[in-house]
Tab-separated table of C-alpha atoms in Angstrom:
chain	number	residue	atom	x	y	z
A	34	MET	CA	-4.623	5.736	-15.968
A	35	SER	CA	-3.994	8.826	-13.880
A	36	THR	CA	-6.272	10.248	-11.224
A	37	GLU	CA	-5.942	13.771	-9.893
A	38	PHE	CA	-7.272	15.228	-6.663
A	39	ILE	CA	-7.054	18.526	-4.841
A	40	VAL	CA	-6.114	18.188	-1.174
A	41	PRO	CA	-6.558	21.666	0.367
A	42	ASP	CA	-4.902	20.712	3.679
A	43	MET	CA	-1.685	19.459	2.020
A	44	THR	CA	0.700	22.222	3.020
A	45	CYS	CA	4.108	20.674	3.803
A	46	GLY	CA	6.518	17.844	3.182
A	47	HIS	CA	5.050	15.836	6.052
A	48	CYS	CA	1.629	16.011	4.380
A	49	VAL	CA	3.136	14.805	1.100
A	50	LYS	CA	4.819	11.848	2.809
A	51	THR	CA	1.652	10.918	4.708
A	52	ILE	CA	-0.514	11.051	1.575
A	53	THR	CA	2.025	9.124	-0.497
A	54	SER	CA	2.327	6.430	2.168
A	55	ALA	CA	-1.446	6.146	2.512
A	56	VAL	CA	-1.947	5.642	-1.220
A	57	GLN	CA	0.938	3.189	-1.507
A	58	ALA	CA	-0.456	1.179	1.404
A	59	VAL	CA	-3.462	0.270	-0.768
A	60	ALA	CA	-1.565	0.241	-4.088
A	61	PRO	CA	2.145	-0.434	-3.492
A	62	ALA	CA	3.132	0.152	-7.124
A	63	ALA	CA	1.285	3.478	-7.395
A	64	LYS	CA	3.202	6.544	-8.534
A	65	VAL	CA	2.168	9.594	-6.505
A	66	THR	CA	3.103	13.080	-7.738
A	67	THR	CA	2.297	16.136	-5.663
A	68	ASP	CA	2.311	19.902	-6.189
A	69	LEU	CA	2.174	21.772	-2.884
A	70	ALA	CA	1.540	25.154	-4.522
A	71	SER	CA	-1.679	23.998	-6.179
A	72	HIS	CA	-2.498	21.299	-3.574
A	73	ARG	CA	-2.780	18.737	-6.390
A	74	VAL	CA	-2.094	15.031	-6.056
A	75	ALA	CA	-1.762	12.948	-9.225
A	76	ILE	CA	-1.823	9.172	-8.852
A	77	GLU	CA	-0.984	6.542	-11.447
A	78	GLY	CA	-1.506	2.834	-10.949
A	79	ALA	CA	-4.185	2.908	-8.264
A	80	ASP	CA	-7.954	2.649	-8.183
A	81	ALA	CA	-9.322	6.187	-7.808
A	82	ALA	CA	-11.880	5.274	-5.143
A	83	GLN	CA	-9.326	3.356	-3.072
A	84	ALA	CA	-6.780	6.164	-3.357
A	85	ARG	CA	-9.340	8.770	-2.319
A	86	ALA	CA	-10.468	6.666	0.639
A	87	ALA	CA	-6.853	6.141	1.740
A	88	ILE	CA	-6.147	9.885	1.666
A	89	GLU	CA	-9.353	10.609	3.593
A	90	GLN	CA	-8.500	7.947	6.184
A	91	ALA	CA	-5.127	9.655	6.614
A	92	GLY	CA	-7.079	12.731	7.735
A	93	TYR	CA	-7.212	14.900	4.622
A	94	GLU	CA	-10.156	16.391	2.754
A	95	VAL	CA	-10.165	15.338	-0.897
A	96	GLN	CA	-11.782	17.247	-3.761
A	97	ALA	CA	-12.100	16.378	-7.435
A	98	ALA	CA	-9.563	18.189	-9.578
């Protein structure tokens, strides 16, 4: 099952790494795919609520895609 979010503040490679690490901290096997141009984050293999909370705790605003 894939979950997709929009993260408006994701603007660079550092943001991508931080978000990926945050999600994989709560779901180590999760596959995180990002698109900087559209600010989209797609996540497979993680609970949507946990993934969203992890991204928010990393300091990013999260919106439903």
